């Protein structure tokens, strides 16, 4: 029931955003100048982001003693992005099952690395966004203060998960044994300092790629935002994922990025339109590239796509 409520919420938000943009359409339609060259560049940036995320998966699985093939992880990431638009974040479950079937990574090991990389990326993104916001824009207006508070809260929550030591539970039982394996995996990853710093650096590169992607869209609309502002939006894009209330943060991401653009001096309707254009291109890319990769993996491992 909850999964369908998430879809209903996403549809309501998207309908509201479309209604809001329709009310400002006369002013916005003259800005729509995104051509084939810009679309191709955005897709290239999305592909580069996938390559970096696949490399992150390789580093973390290696920290857990599991070697993975880079090309396989690229295809798997594309498929996971596609399936995450299905109910119950199917892409995450498919990725976990795939890594267990073909690389022997346990589900608890997957949970360890998946949560670790989620909170690590969110911490790096929020900390970067907070520093840039304070250095270049300050706390002007309630929008800036709300954005700064959101970044600070994300940093606190993420670092708590990464750094607060938790004792291994004593006794037996399925839940306790699963929790033991999960905490052991988290402890094992946290010892790999070089791996953690490498992943943080790669994550920062993905923020920059997202910022460039948004810069292409804003420039096509005649809005030139300085690099610091674009980097804030790029980091915020990752923070939104942590509090995903709808499939793929559909609708939520557009509201957050659109309203946050106000802090950078961009009108709300322009920020929402830019975020929705980015979402439209993202969905198109994910369905095409994800569909191709899914077909490739299905022909290679047909059993992985059978309903169990």
Short mmCIF file of N, CA and C in Angstrom, two decimals, residues 86 90 103 206 257:
data_model
loop_
_atom_site.label_atom_id
_atom_site.label_comp_id
_atom_site.label_asym_id
_atom_site.label_seq_id
_atom_site.Cartn_x
_atom_site.Cartn_y
_atom_site.Cartn_z
N UNK A 86 10.48 1.54 -10.79
CA UNK A 86 9.44 0.55 -10.51
C UNK A 86 9.15 0.56 -9.01
N UNK A 90 12.97 -1.45 -7.05
CA UNK A 90 13.33 -2.76 -7.58
C UNK A 90 14.78 -2.82 -8.04
N UNK A 103 28.78 -12.77 -8.14
CA UNK A 103 30.05 -12.42 -7.50
C UNK A 103 30.13 -12.92 -6.05
N UNK A 206 31.36 13.55 -9.43
CA UNK A 206 29.98 13.39 -9.91
C UNK A 206 29.16 14.64 -9.62
N UNK A 257 15.21 21.41 -6.06
CA UNK A 257 16.16 22.13 -6.92
C UNK A 257 15.58 23.45 -7.41
#
